[in-house]
Short mmCIF file of C-alpha atoms in Angstrom, two decimals:
data_model
loop_
_atom_site.label_atom_id
_atom_site.label_comp_id
_atom_site.label_asym_id
_atom_site.label_seq_id
_atom_site.Cartn_x
_atom_site.Cartn_y
_atom_site.Cartn_z
CA GLY A 1 -146.54 45.66 -15.61
CA ASN A 2 -149.34 47.43 -13.81
CA SER A 3 -152.85 46.89 -15.13
CA VAL A 4 -156.50 46.77 -14.21
CA THR A 5 -159.07 44.33 -15.56
CA GLN A 6 -162.76 44.87 -15.01
CA MET A 7 -165.81 43.02 -16.19
CA GLU A 8 -167.21 43.99 -19.54
CA GLY A 9 -170.55 45.63 -19.76
CA PRO A 10 -173.10 46.66 -20.22
CA VAL A 11 -174.63 45.53 -16.97
CA THR A 12 -178.40 45.93 -17.01
CA LEU A 13 -180.30 45.69 -13.74
CA SER A 14 -183.72 46.47 -12.42
CA GLU A 15 -184.11 49.06 -9.70
CA GLU A 16 -183.35 47.70 -6.20
CA ALA A 17 -181.28 44.82 -7.57
CA PHE A 18 -177.89 43.89 -6.12
CA LEU A 19 -174.85 45.09 -8.05
CA THR A 20 -171.40 43.61 -8.39
CA ILE A 21 -168.81 44.89 -10.83
CA ASN A 22 -165.64 42.82 -10.75
CA CYS A 23 -162.19 44.38 -10.81
CA THR A 24 -158.81 42.67 -10.54
CA TYR A 25 -155.40 44.22 -10.77
CA THR A 26 -151.77 43.46 -11.42
CA ALA A 27 -149.25 45.70 -9.76
CA THR A 28 -145.76 45.85 -8.40
CA GLY A 29 -145.64 46.92 -4.81
CA TYR A 30 -148.74 48.03 -2.93
CA PRO A 31 -150.99 50.25 -4.98
CA SER A 32 -153.95 52.30 -3.85
CA LEU A 33 -157.21 51.30 -5.50
CA PHE A 34 -160.08 53.47 -6.69
CA TRP A 35 -163.50 53.42 -8.23
CA TYR A 36 -164.43 56.41 -10.38
CA VAL A 37 -167.88 57.06 -11.85
CA GLN A 38 -168.77 58.90 -15.04
CA TYR A 39 -172.38 60.04 -15.31
CA PRO A 40 -173.74 60.73 -18.80
CA GLY A 41 -172.18 63.80 -20.35
CA GLU A 42 -169.83 64.44 -17.46
CA GLY A 43 -166.23 63.88 -16.52
CA LEU A 44 -165.11 61.28 -14.02
CA GLN A 45 -165.43 61.72 -10.30
CA LEU A 46 -164.03 59.73 -7.45
CA LEU A 47 -166.55 57.32 -5.94
CA LEU A 48 -164.43 55.54 -3.33
CA LYS A 49 -160.93 54.39 -2.58
CA ALA A 50 -158.84 52.04 -0.44
CA THR A 51 -155.18 52.49 0.27
CA LYS A 52 -154.12 49.20 1.84
CA ALA A 53 -155.08 45.57 2.07
CA ASP A 54 -158.40 44.80 3.79
CA ASP A 55 -159.48 48.45 3.68
CA LYS A 56 -163.08 48.99 2.65
CA GLY A 57 -163.99 52.08 0.69
CA SER A 58 -167.60 53.21 0.76
CA ASN A 59 -169.71 56.07 -0.59
CA LYS A 60 -173.33 56.59 -1.67
CA GLY A 61 -174.21 53.01 -0.74
CA PHE A 62 -171.37 51.58 -2.83
CA GLU A 63 -168.52 49.69 -1.24
CA ALA A 64 -165.40 47.81 -2.29
CA THR A 65 -162.82 45.89 -0.26
CA TYR A 66 -159.12 45.77 -1.11
CA ARG A 67 -158.31 42.05 -1.31
CA LYS A 68 -154.61 41.50 -1.63
CA GLU A 69 -154.88 37.71 -1.68
CA THR A 70 -157.11 37.75 -4.73
CA THR A 71 -155.80 41.07 -6.12
CA SER A 72 -159.37 42.28 -6.40
CA PHE A 73 -161.44 45.37 -5.64
CA HIS A 74 -165.00 44.46 -6.60
CA LEU A 75 -167.64 47.19 -6.46
CA GLU A 76 -170.95 46.32 -4.76
CA LYS A 77 -174.22 47.98 -3.92
CA GLY A 78 -177.13 46.33 -2.22
CA SER A 79 -179.93 48.18 -4.00
CA VAL A 80 -179.29 50.17 -7.16
CA GLN A 81 -181.33 53.14 -8.35
CA VAL A 82 -181.97 54.54 -11.80
CA SER A 83 -179.71 57.47 -10.87
CA ASP A 84 -176.79 55.01 -10.51
CA SER A 85 -176.75 54.50 -14.27
CA ALA A 86 -173.25 55.48 -15.35
CA VAL A 87 -169.89 54.11 -16.41
CA TYR A 88 -167.76 52.81 -13.55
CA PHE A 89 -163.97 52.71 -13.75
CA CYS A 90 -161.66 50.75 -11.52
CA ALA A 91 -158.18 52.23 -11.16
CA LEU A 92 -154.92 51.79 -9.35
CA ARG A 93 -152.37 54.36 -8.37
CA ILE A 94 -148.71 53.90 -8.86
CA GLY A 95 -146.77 55.34 -5.99
CA GLY A 96 -144.82 58.55 -6.31
CA ALA A 97 -145.45 62.25 -6.61
CA THR A 98 -147.00 62.19 -10.06
CA ASN A 99 -150.12 60.42 -8.87
CA LYS A 100 -150.57 58.50 -12.11
CA LEU A 101 -153.71 56.41 -12.25
CA ILE A 102 -154.10 53.33 -14.41
CA PHE A 103 -157.72 52.76 -15.35
CA GLY A 104 -159.71 49.75 -16.42
CA THR A 105 -161.86 49.81 -19.53
CA GLY A 106 -164.97 50.90 -17.68
CA THR A 107 -168.27 49.11 -17.13
CA LEU A 108 -171.55 50.64 -18.26
CA LEU A 109 -174.34 50.16 -15.74
CA ALA A 110 -177.91 50.69 -16.90
CA VAL A 111 -180.59 50.55 -14.21
CA GLN A 112 -184.16 50.21 -15.40
CA PRO A 113 -187.19 51.32 -13.36
CA SER B 3 -163.14 76.10 -4.23
CA GLN B 4 -161.20 74.51 -7.03
CA THR B 5 -162.65 74.20 -10.50
CA ILE B 6 -161.40 72.80 -13.77
CA HIS B 7 -162.49 74.07 -17.15
CA GLN B 8 -162.02 72.25 -20.40
CA TRP B 9 -163.08 73.33 -23.86
CA PRO B 10 -164.51 72.88 -26.36
CA ALA B 11 -167.05 70.23 -25.34
CA THR B 12 -167.26 68.81 -28.86
CA LEU B 13 -165.06 69.21 -31.89
CA VAL B 14 -165.21 67.84 -35.42
CA GLN B 15 -162.03 68.20 -37.42
CA PRO B 16 -160.85 66.92 -40.80
CA VAL B 17 -157.87 64.61 -41.08
CA GLY B 18 -154.66 66.59 -41.35
CA SER B 19 -155.94 69.66 -39.55
CA PRO B 20 -154.32 71.03 -36.36
CA LEU B 21 -155.72 70.62 -32.86
CA SER B 22 -155.65 72.67 -29.70
CA LEU B 23 -157.57 71.70 -26.58
CA GLU B 24 -157.28 73.88 -23.53
CA CYS B 25 -157.68 73.12 -19.86
CA THR B 26 -157.45 75.55 -16.96
CA VAL B 27 -157.66 75.05 -13.23
CA GLU B 28 -158.78 77.65 -10.72
CA GLY B 29 -158.51 77.86 -6.97
CA THR B 30 -155.27 75.97 -6.49
CA SER B 31 -151.55 76.42 -7.08
CA ASN B 32 -148.91 74.05 -8.47
CA PRO B 33 -151.35 71.32 -9.45
CA ASN B 34 -150.32 68.16 -11.21
CA LEU B 35 -152.08 68.18 -14.57
CA TYR B 36 -153.06 65.26 -16.79
CA TRP B 37 -154.49 64.54 -20.22
CA TYR B 38 -156.36 61.26 -20.64
CA ARG B 39 -158.04 59.81 -23.71
CA GLN B 40 -161.05 57.55 -23.61
CA ALA B 41 -161.44 55.72 -26.90
CA ALA B 42 -164.58 53.81 -27.75
CA GLY B 43 -164.55 50.37 -26.12
CA ARG B 44 -161.31 51.07 -24.32
CA GLY B 45 -160.34 52.39 -20.94
CA LEU B 46 -158.83 55.68 -20.03
CA GLN B 47 -155.33 56.05 -21.34
CA LEU B 48 -152.94 58.52 -19.75
CA LEU B 49 -151.38 60.63 -22.49
CA PHE B 50 -149.41 63.32 -20.67
CA TYR B 51 -148.83 64.58 -17.18
CA SER B 52 -147.12 67.65 -15.82
CA VAL B 53 -145.81 68.46 -12.36
CA GLY B 54 -144.89 72.05 -13.17
CA ILE B 55 -144.61 74.79 -15.78
CA GLY B 56 -142.80 73.54 -18.86
CA GLN B 57 -142.49 70.03 -17.43
CA ILE B 58 -144.27 67.49 -19.60
CA SER B 59 -144.04 63.71 -19.46
CA SER B 60 -145.41 61.63 -22.30
CA GLU B 61 -146.80 58.22 -21.52
CA VAL B 62 -147.31 56.85 -25.00
CA PRO B 63 -145.79 57.68 -28.38
CA GLN B 64 -148.36 59.41 -30.52
CA ASN B 65 -149.35 62.18 -32.81
CA LEU B 66 -150.12 64.55 -29.96
CA SER B 67 -148.14 66.93 -27.78
CA ALA B 68 -148.84 68.86 -24.61
CA SER B 69 -147.66 72.14 -23.18
CA ARG B 70 -147.99 73.97 -19.88
CA PRO B 71 -147.31 77.64 -20.49
CA GLN B 72 -148.74 78.72 -17.15
CA ASP B 73 -149.12 77.07 -13.77
CA ARG B 74 -152.80 76.29 -14.21
CA GLN B 75 -153.04 75.92 -17.97
CA PHE B 76 -152.56 72.68 -19.86
CA ILE B 77 -152.86 72.45 -23.64
CA LEU B 78 -153.15 69.38 -25.86
CA SER B 79 -152.08 69.89 -29.47
CA SER B 80 -151.50 68.22 -32.76
CA LYS B 81 -150.06 69.57 -36.01
CA LYS B 82 -151.93 67.07 -38.18
CA LEU B 83 -154.81 65.00 -36.85
CA LEU B 84 -155.24 61.34 -37.72
CA LEU B 85 -158.47 59.34 -37.78
CA SER B 86 -157.15 57.37 -34.82
CA ASP B 87 -157.02 60.56 -32.74
CA SER B 88 -160.81 60.48 -32.40
CA GLY B 89 -161.95 59.97 -28.85
CA PHE B 90 -163.02 61.58 -25.62
CA TYR B 91 -160.26 63.67 -24.05
CA LEU B 92 -160.27 64.40 -20.37
CA CYS B 93 -158.14 66.87 -18.48
CA ALA B 94 -157.55 66.29 -14.77
CA TRP B 95 -155.67 67.81 -11.88
CA SER B 96 -154.46 66.71 -8.49
CA GLY B 97 -152.51 68.19 -5.65
CA SER B 98 -148.91 67.06 -5.42
CA GLY B 99 -148.86 63.83 -3.48
CA ALA B 100 -152.67 63.73 -3.25
CA GLU B 101 -154.44 60.60 -4.39
CA LYS B 102 -157.58 62.14 -5.77
CA LEU B 103 -157.92 63.31 -9.34
CA PHE B 104 -160.47 65.91 -10.37
CA PHE B 105 -161.62 65.64 -13.94
CA GLY B 106 -162.93 68.17 -16.41
CA SER B 107 -166.11 67.52 -18.36
CA GLY B 108 -164.22 66.29 -21.41
CA THR B 109 -163.96 67.05 -25.13
CA GLN B 110 -165.46 64.71 -27.70
CA LEU B 111 -163.17 64.87 -30.73
CA SER B 112 -164.26 63.39 -34.03
CA VAL B 113 -161.70 63.30 -36.82
CA LEU B 114 -163.31 62.75 -40.21
#
């Protein structure tokens, strides 16, 4: 079946540290891959996406590369800020008109000043 | 611009009581609508999705039901809540064929 596995949190970093949140997937066919972010007290919002192998999604200093050979879509940022503290969800999209997303369990990132 | 409204923000209900959560979308027509649940320590689970009025697809068997009485209105209901229904419920919409979901701010439901 289709599934997403992401590293468990919480991840605690100091400001300006390098961030990696691992995400791997299992899917039939060629899914699109996403990272969503949920800031405290808010709903989810799209952070970045990649629709085919070797694509790199990027936004707000975050980036992730669609690696078909390792079925991965790891999220990275070179220098995190306190305002990046949130829960990050990796997701894949099953093809078709319904646009169903399958999410990972989420990873809590806490950035300390 | 498009907006999505979800209410209430928090809800505490006794076991066995009914539930009605409402979600409305503004600024778009014929959206795909979704209900997700985020349980503690678990990921987002898709509960229902709808591609049109009166068209509801259920992803998992459960104690909940969904209805879409109007194009931009999506309601999550239960006749009798269970303890296991506690969680954070998120409504979302997307355009047909679009890849991006827009989420509401969520409802924290506690069943006691």
